[in-house]
Amino acid sequence: MAQSVGIKDVARAAGVSVGTVSNVINRPDTVATETRARVLSAIDRLGYVRSESARQLRAGRSRIMGLLVLDMGNPFFVDVARGAERAAREAGLGVMVCNSAQSPSEEAEYLSLFAEQRVRGVLLTPADATGRNIEAFRRHGIPFVLVDRVAEGTTECSVSVDDVAGGALAVRHLVDAGHRSIAYVSGPPGLNQVRDRRTGALNALAEAGLGPDALRELPTERLDVAAGRDAGARLLGLADRPTAVFCANDLLALGVLQAMYAAGVGVPDDLAIVGYDDIEFAAAAAVPLTSVRQPAVTMGVMAAELLLEETEEEGATGAARTHEHRRVVLRPELVVRRSSLSAR
């Protein structure tokens, strides 16, 4: 196995001190142009890469921000990651992206990894509805910001969308189109987002003078296309099949759409469908999907900026503490496409 090249090797090859090499790497303006060129040439020739862990030990601060999301297979979270990475890069930081796969146990393992790596801070979409993982992680003293989840009963920052309002937008649209029997393909009931979107749906029905019986809930274990297809199959088996379906995210809605297409059920004439998130695939579906849009990239940017604000303040020597934890709640938007525009 080839030995790694160290800073001493670079200093020896360039004929300078270790301190000069360090200055070239960290404070290049303090080194004469000729000397700096000689050191950079040695770095390039030897293939030297500085040890981030050693640098972190010296500085006492990490240049890595952790991001733990529910499902990196969902384009919504890809967009959140894009936003977070954009803000982190502008601050000279990198992002370690991890996927809990909606599993509380995997979430706990990744949070432990973040603690071991002493990351600068963490952006987190919780998978554990009990809050135990967050409580365990809080003991490490690493700042974190909740993403796509309101920080209820905690002192941390959060960036989320008003999912109650989003659920109401979706179902109000269906009611206005004449639907009086609506299915809700809801996803795992333990997720706050799923419950809030259901609450919004029931609020819209109540506004229209309809009772909760007008909403037929079809829970799923996951929030993916396969779970949507399964829910679609169950929907097809109902004797009193609803005329419309609201899905807790777009992947579920795309799965329902696939099941309807395979069974020869027309969308939207036989069944109207509304999704949630407005991922890129929603507009590109065989029947373009009506969806409640979440500003995912903006959520990632704002969450990262809140985390940076807190951690930069903590790292400022002698600075007075001015950071205040904030709950940012963004408004959703309904994007109407053909999947819900029936001629009925």
Short mmCIF file of C-alpha atoms in Angstrom, two decimals:
data_model
loop_
_atom_site.label_atom_id
_atom_site.label_comp_id
_atom_site.label_asym_id
_atom_site.label_seq_id
_atom_site.Cartn_x
_atom_site.Cartn_y
_atom_site.Cartn_z
CA MET A 1 0.00 0.00 0.00
CA ALA A 2 1.37 3.40 -0.98
CA GLN A 3 2.17 5.73 1.90
CA SER A 4 0.29 8.99 2.08
CA VAL A 5 2.20 12.16 1.40
CA GLY A 6 2.49 14.52 4.37
CA ILE A 7 3.25 18.18 4.77
CA LYS A 8 6.83 17.36 5.77
CA ASP A 9 7.34 15.58 2.44
CA VAL A 10 6.16 18.70 0.61
CA ALA A 11 8.46 20.93 2.67
CA ARG A 12 11.44 18.67 1.95
CA ALA A 13 10.71 18.57 -1.79
CA ALA A 14 10.28 22.34 -2.01
CA GLY A 15 13.26 23.12 0.21
CA VAL A 16 11.21 25.17 2.70
CA SER A 17 9.98 24.83 6.26
CA VAL A 18 6.76 23.09 7.28
CA GLY A 19 5.47 26.49 8.42
CA THR A 20 5.97 27.91 4.94
CA VAL A 21 3.98 25.07 3.39
CA SER A 22 1.22 25.68 5.93
CA ASN A 23 1.20 29.37 5.02
CA VAL A 24 0.95 28.56 1.31
CA ILE A 25 -2.09 26.37 2.02
CA ASN A 26 -3.84 28.59 4.54
CA ARG A 27 -2.45 32.11 4.06
CA PRO A 28 -0.96 32.25 0.55
CA ASP A 29 -0.78 36.07 0.51
CA THR A 30 1.89 35.96 3.21
CA VAL A 31 4.34 33.95 1.07
CA ALA A 32 6.57 35.34 -1.68
CA THR A 33 5.38 34.54 -5.21
CA GLU A 34 8.45 32.47 -6.16
CA THR A 35 8.36 30.44 -2.94
CA ARG A 36 4.63 29.91 -3.24
CA ALA A 37 5.04 28.62 -6.82
CA ARG A 38 7.76 26.20 -5.69
CA VAL A 39 5.57 24.82 -2.90
CA LEU A 40 2.51 24.49 -5.15
CA SER A 41 4.63 22.66 -7.71
CA ALA A 42 5.77 20.20 -5.03
CA ILE A 43 2.18 19.70 -3.87
CA ASP A 44 1.08 18.94 -7.42
CA ARG A 45 4.06 16.66 -8.13
CA LEU A 46 3.67 14.63 -4.93
CA GLY A 47 -0.15 14.57 -4.99
CA TYR A 48 -0.41 15.98 -1.49
CA VAL A 49 -3.92 16.33 -0.03
CA ARG A 50 -4.18 18.01 3.33
CA SER A 51 -5.78 16.08 6.18
CA GLU A 52 -9.15 17.59 6.92
CA SER A 53 -9.32 15.75 10.25
CA ALA A 54 -5.98 17.23 11.32
CA ARG A 55 -7.04 20.69 10.21
CA GLN A 56 -10.28 20.29 12.11
CA LEU A 57 -8.45 19.31 15.29
CA ARG A 58 -6.26 22.40 15.05
CA ALA A 59 -9.11 24.77 14.23
CA GLY A 60 -11.63 23.13 16.55
CA ARG A 61 -14.33 23.46 13.85
CA SER A 62 -15.53 21.27 11.02
CA ARG A 63 -16.06 22.39 7.44
CA ILE A 64 -18.77 19.75 6.96
CA MET A 65 -22.51 20.15 7.45
CA GLY A 66 -24.64 17.02 7.85
CA LEU A 67 -27.95 16.54 6.00
CA LEU A 68 -30.19 13.62 6.92
CA VAL A 69 -33.39 13.20 4.90
CA LEU A 70 -36.21 10.66 4.77
CA ASP A 71 -35.70 9.37 1.24
CA MET A 72 -33.08 10.40 -1.31
CA GLY A 73 -35.12 8.47 -3.87
CA ASN A 74 -37.70 11.25 -3.62
CA PRO A 75 -36.81 14.19 -5.89
CA PHE A 76 -38.25 16.55 -3.28
CA PHE A 77 -35.38 15.76 -0.93
CA VAL A 78 -32.89 15.95 -3.78
CA ASP A 79 -34.04 19.54 -4.29
CA VAL A 80 -33.74 20.24 -0.55
CA ALA A 81 -30.17 18.92 -0.71
CA ARG A 82 -29.42 21.12 -3.73
CA GLY A 83 -30.53 24.19 -1.80
CA ALA A 84 -28.53 23.27 1.29
CA GLU A 85 -25.44 22.52 -0.78
CA ARG A 86 -25.72 25.88 -2.53
CA ALA A 87 -25.77 27.80 0.75
CA ALA A 88 -23.02 25.67 2.28
CA ARG A 89 -20.74 26.08 -0.74
CA GLU A 90 -21.07 29.85 -0.60
CA ALA A 91 -19.87 29.64 3.02
CA GLY A 92 -16.91 27.42 2.08
CA LEU A 93 -18.44 24.27 3.57
CA GLY A 94 -19.28 20.83 2.23
CA VAL A 95 -22.41 18.75 2.89
CA MET A 96 -22.48 15.10 4.01
CA VAL A 97 -25.83 13.80 2.70
CA CYS A 98 -27.34 10.72 4.35
CA ASN A 99 -30.61 8.86 3.83
CA SER A 100 -32.57 7.43 6.77
CA ALA A 101 -34.87 5.56 4.36
CA GLN A 102 -37.74 6.48 6.73
CA SER A 103 -36.16 4.18 9.34
CA PRO A 104 -35.74 5.45 12.93
CA SER A 105 -32.91 2.95 13.54
CA GLU A 106 -30.97 4.10 10.47
CA GLU A 107 -31.60 7.70 11.50
CA ALA A 108 -30.05 6.97 14.91
CA GLU A 109 -26.98 5.42 13.28
CA TYR A 110 -26.41 8.42 11.01
CA LEU A 111 -26.86 10.88 13.86
CA SER A 112 -24.22 8.93 15.78
CA LEU A 113 -21.95 9.16 12.74
CA PHE A 114 -22.44 12.93 12.59
CA ALA A 115 -21.54 13.17 16.27
CA GLU A 116 -18.41 11.05 15.76
CA GLN A 117 -17.33 13.25 12.86
CA ARG A 118 -18.11 16.41 14.87
CA VAL A 119 -19.83 18.03 11.92
CA ARG A 120 -20.45 21.79 12.04
CA GLY A 121 -24.19 21.20 12.35
CA VAL A 122 -27.02 19.05 10.98
CA LEU A 123 -30.08 19.61 8.81
CA LEU A 124 -32.60 16.93 9.76
CA THR A 125 -35.94 15.65 8.51
CA PRO A 126 -36.87 13.29 11.37
CA ALA A 127 -37.98 9.71 10.76
CA ASP A 128 -38.52 8.93 14.44
CA ALA A 129 -41.94 10.22 15.49
CA THR A 130 -41.14 9.67 19.19
CA GLY A 131 -38.38 12.29 19.22
CA ARG A 132 -35.98 9.95 21.05
CA ASN A 133 -33.30 10.19 18.37
CA ILE A 134 -33.34 13.98 18.52
CA GLU A 135 -33.11 13.94 22.31
CA ALA A 136 -30.11 11.61 22.16
CA PHE A 137 -28.40 13.73 19.53
CA ARG A 138 -29.03 16.96 21.43
CA ARG A 139 -26.68 15.75 24.19
CA HIS A 140 -23.71 16.12 21.82
CA GLY A 141 -24.17 19.87 21.69
CA ILE A 142 -24.13 19.98 17.87
CA PRO A 143 -26.56 22.56 16.44
CA PHE A 144 -29.29 21.28 14.14
CA VAL A 145 -32.19 22.63 12.11
CA LEU A 146 -35.34 20.67 11.33
CA VAL A 147 -36.33 20.63 7.65
CA ASP A 148 -39.87 19.92 6.40
CA ARG A 149 -40.92 19.68 10.03
CA VAL A 150 -42.03 22.34 12.53
CA ALA A 151 -39.90 22.44 15.68
CA GLU A 152 -42.74 21.89 18.14
CA GLY A 153 -41.76 21.88 21.79
CA THR A 154 -38.06 22.33 21.02
CA THR A 155 -35.65 25.25 21.06
CA GLU A 156 -34.16 24.55 17.61
CA CYS A 157 -34.75 26.32 14.31
CA SER A 158 -36.99 24.77 11.67
CA VAL A 159 -38.00 25.41 8.08
CA SER A 160 -41.22 23.84 6.88
CA VAL A 161 -44.28 24.32 4.72
CA ASP A 162 -47.78 24.77 6.14
CA ASP A 163 -48.98 21.25 5.38
CA VAL A 164 -52.42 21.86 6.88
CA ALA A 165 -52.90 24.65 4.35
CA GLY A 166 -51.48 22.41 1.62
CA GLY A 167 -53.92 19.59 2.35
CA ALA A 168 -56.77 22.08 2.33
CA LEU A 169 -55.65 23.47 -1.06
CA ALA A 170 -55.68 19.99 -2.60
CA VAL A 171 -59.08 18.89 -1.32
CA ARG A 172 -60.76 22.29 -1.77
CA HIS A 173 -59.76 22.06 -5.45
CA LEU A 174 -61.36 18.61 -5.73
CA VAL A 175 -64.53 19.69 -3.92
CA ASP A 176 -64.82 22.74 -6.18
CA ALA A 177 -64.60 20.36 -9.15
CA GLY A 178 -67.68 18.52 -7.85
CA HIS A 179 -66.14 15.58 -5.99
CA ARG A 180 -67.92 14.45 -2.82
CA SER A 181 -66.11 11.19 -2.15
CA ILE A 182 -62.32 11.47 -1.94
CA ALA A 183 -59.60 8.97 -1.03
CA TYR A 184 -56.49 10.04 0.87
CA VAL A 185 -53.42 7.88 0.14
CA SER A 186 -51.61 8.94 3.24
CA GLY A 187 -48.31 7.19 3.80
CA PRO A 188 -46.97 6.20 7.24
CA PRO A 189 -49.33 7.63 9.89
CA GLY A 190 -46.44 8.40 12.26
CA LEU A 191 -45.14 11.23 10.06
CA ASN A 192 -46.29 14.70 11.06
CA GLN A 193 -46.50 15.78 7.43
CA VAL A 194 -48.96 12.98 6.65
CA ARG A 195 -51.17 13.89 9.62
CA ASP A 196 -51.10 17.61 8.87
CA ARG A 197 -52.08 17.10 5.22
CA ARG A 198 -54.98 14.92 6.38
CA THR A 199 -56.07 17.65 8.83
CA GLY A 200 -56.07 20.17 6.00
CA ALA A 201 -58.11 17.83 3.82
CA LEU A 202 -60.72 17.41 6.57
CA ASN A 203 -60.82 21.18 7.10
CA ALA A 204 -61.62 21.71 3.41
CA LEU A 205 -64.39 19.13 3.56
CA ALA A 206 -65.86 20.82 6.65
CA GLU A 207 -65.80 24.19 4.86
CA ALA A 208 -67.90 22.60 2.12
CA GLY A 209 -70.39 21.17 4.62
CA LEU A 210 -69.09 17.61 4.19
CA GLY A 211 -68.29 15.31 7.08
CA PRO A 212 -65.10 13.28 7.66
CA ASP A 213 -66.79 10.25 6.07
CA ALA A 214 -66.27 11.94 2.70
CA LEU A 215 -62.53 11.18 3.08
CA ARG A 216 -61.53 7.53 2.72
CA GLU A 217 -57.98 7.02 4.04
CA LEU A 218 -55.67 4.43 2.49
CA PRO A 219 -52.48 4.32 4.58
CA THR A 220 -49.21 3.01 3.14
CA GLU A 221 -46.00 1.91 4.83
CA ARG A 222 -43.82 4.03 2.56
CA LEU A 223 -43.98 7.17 0.44
CA ASP A 224 -42.84 5.75 -2.88
CA VAL A 225 -44.23 4.73 -6.28
CA ALA A 226 -44.58 1.06 -5.35
CA ALA A 227 -46.68 1.97 -2.31
CA GLY A 228 -48.80 4.17 -4.58
CA ARG A 229 -49.40 1.28 -6.98
CA ASP A 230 -50.46 -0.90 -4.05
CA ALA A 231 -52.85 1.78 -2.83
CA GLY A 232 -54.21 2.10 -6.37
CA ALA A 233 -54.93 -1.63 -6.44
CA ARG A 234 -56.81 -1.35 -3.14
CA LEU A 235 -58.71 1.64 -4.49
CA LEU A 236 -59.79 -0.34 -7.54
CA GLY A 237 -61.14 -3.07 -5.25
CA LEU A 238 -63.52 -0.77 -3.40
CA ALA A 239 -67.19 -1.32 -4.19
CA ASP A 240 -67.96 2.37 -3.58
CA ARG A 241 -64.86 3.75 -5.24
CA PRO A 242 -64.26 7.49 -4.62
CA THR A 243 -64.19 9.75 -7.65
CA ALA A 244 -60.99 11.51 -6.63
CA VAL A 245 -57.78 10.80 -4.71
CA PHE A 246 -55.41 13.08 -2.84
CA CYS A 247 -51.96 11.61 -2.22
CA ALA A 248 -49.54 12.65 0.52
CA ASN A 249 -46.75 13.04 -2.04
CA ASP A 250 -46.18 12.89 -5.78
CA LEU A 251 -44.48 9.49 -5.78
CA LEU A 252 -47.62 7.95 -4.29
CA ALA A 253 -49.72 9.82 -6.84
CA LEU A 254 -47.58 8.56 -9.72
CA GLY A 255 -48.00 5.01 -8.41
CA VAL A 256 -51.79 5.44 -8.25
CA LEU A 257 -51.72 6.85 -11.78
CA GLN A 258 -49.81 3.78 -13.00
CA ALA A 259 -52.34 1.45 -11.37
CA MET A 260 -55.25 3.29 -12.99
CA TYR A 261 -53.58 3.22 -16.40
CA ALA A 262 -52.92 -0.53 -16.13
CA ALA A 263 -56.59 -1.15 -15.19
CA GLY A 264 -57.97 1.04 -17.98
CA VAL A 265 -59.40 3.61 -15.58
CA GLY A 266 -59.39 7.06 -17.13
CA VAL A 267 -57.63 9.93 -15.36
CA PRO A 268 -59.17 12.40 -14.75
CA ASP A 269 -62.58 11.38 -16.21
CA ASP A 270 -63.01 8.28 -14.02
CA LEU A 271 -60.71 9.33 -11.20
CA ALA A 272 -59.12 12.73 -10.46
CA ILE A 273 -55.68 12.69 -8.81
CA VAL A 274 -53.83 15.36 -6.83
CA GLY A 275 -50.31 14.89 -5.47
CA TYR A 276 -48.03 16.85 -3.15
CA ASP A 277 -44.50 18.34 -3.57
CA ASP A 278 -44.66 19.17 -7.30
CA ILE A 279 -41.50 17.27 -8.17
CA GLU A 280 -40.16 17.54 -11.71
CA PHE A 281 -41.77 14.23 -12.72
CA ALA A 282 -45.25 15.54 -11.86
CA ALA A 283 -45.45 17.75 -14.94
CA ALA A 284 -43.81 15.09 -17.10
CA ALA A 285 -46.22 12.25 -16.23
CA ALA A 286 -48.33 10.59 -18.95
CA VAL A 287 -51.21 12.58 -17.49
CA PRO A 288 -49.61 15.74 -16.05
CA LEU A 289 -50.18 15.70 -12.33
CA THR A 290 -51.93 18.40 -10.31
CA SER A 291 -49.82 18.91 -7.21
CA VAL A 292 -49.30 21.10 -4.14
CA ARG A 293 -45.94 22.76 -4.66
CA GLN A 294 -43.39 22.97 -1.86
CA PRO A 295 -40.41 25.32 -2.42
CA ALA A 296 -37.90 22.56 -1.75
CA VAL A 297 -34.73 24.33 -2.89
CA THR A 298 -35.68 27.42 -0.88
CA MET A 299 -36.26 25.24 2.17
CA GLY A 300 -32.76 23.79 1.84
CA VAL A 301 -31.17 27.21 1.39
CA MET A 302 -33.00 28.78 4.34
CA ALA A 303 -32.32 25.84 6.66
CA ALA A 304 -28.60 25.91 5.84
CA GLU A 305 -28.47 29.68 6.34
CA LEU A 306 -30.11 29.37 9.77
CA LEU A 307 -27.58 26.70 10.73
CA LEU A 308 -24.67 28.78 9.43
CA GLU A 309 -25.92 31.81 11.34
CA GLU A 310 -25.94 29.84 14.57
CA THR A 311 -22.62 28.06 14.08
CA GLU A 312 -20.75 31.14 12.85
CA GLU A 313 -21.84 32.95 15.97
CA GLU A 314 -20.71 30.09 18.18
CA GLY A 315 -17.31 30.17 16.51
CA ALA A 316 -16.82 33.91 16.90
CA THR A 317 -14.39 34.55 19.72
CA GLY A 318 -15.86 36.86 22.31
CA ALA A 319 -18.96 37.58 20.25
CA ALA A 320 -22.16 38.34 22.09
CA ARG A 321 -24.87 35.74 21.52
CA THR A 322 -27.49 37.24 19.22
CA HIS A 323 -28.82 34.18 17.36
CA GLU A 324 -32.48 33.52 18.00
CA HIS A 325 -34.03 30.20 17.04
CA ARG A 326 -36.76 30.71 14.49
CA ARG A 327 -39.55 28.66 12.97
CA VAL A 328 -39.90 29.51 9.31
CA VAL A 329 -43.19 28.31 7.80
CA LEU A 330 -43.53 28.72 4.04
CA ARG A 331 -46.80 28.78 2.11
CA PRO A 332 -47.65 25.99 -0.37
CA GLU A 333 -49.09 26.61 -3.82
CA LEU A 334 -51.53 24.51 -5.85
CA VAL A 335 -50.37 23.79 -9.41
CA VAL A 336 -53.33 22.58 -11.45
CA ARG A 337 -52.70 20.20 -14.36
CA ARG A 338 -54.77 17.70 -16.34
CA SER A 339 -54.96 14.91 -13.74
CA SER A 340 -57.72 16.75 -11.87
CA LEU A 341 -59.46 18.63 -14.70
CA SER A 342 -62.36 16.32 -15.43
CA ALA A 343 -65.15 17.32 -17.77
CA ARG A 344 -67.74 15.87 -15.34
#
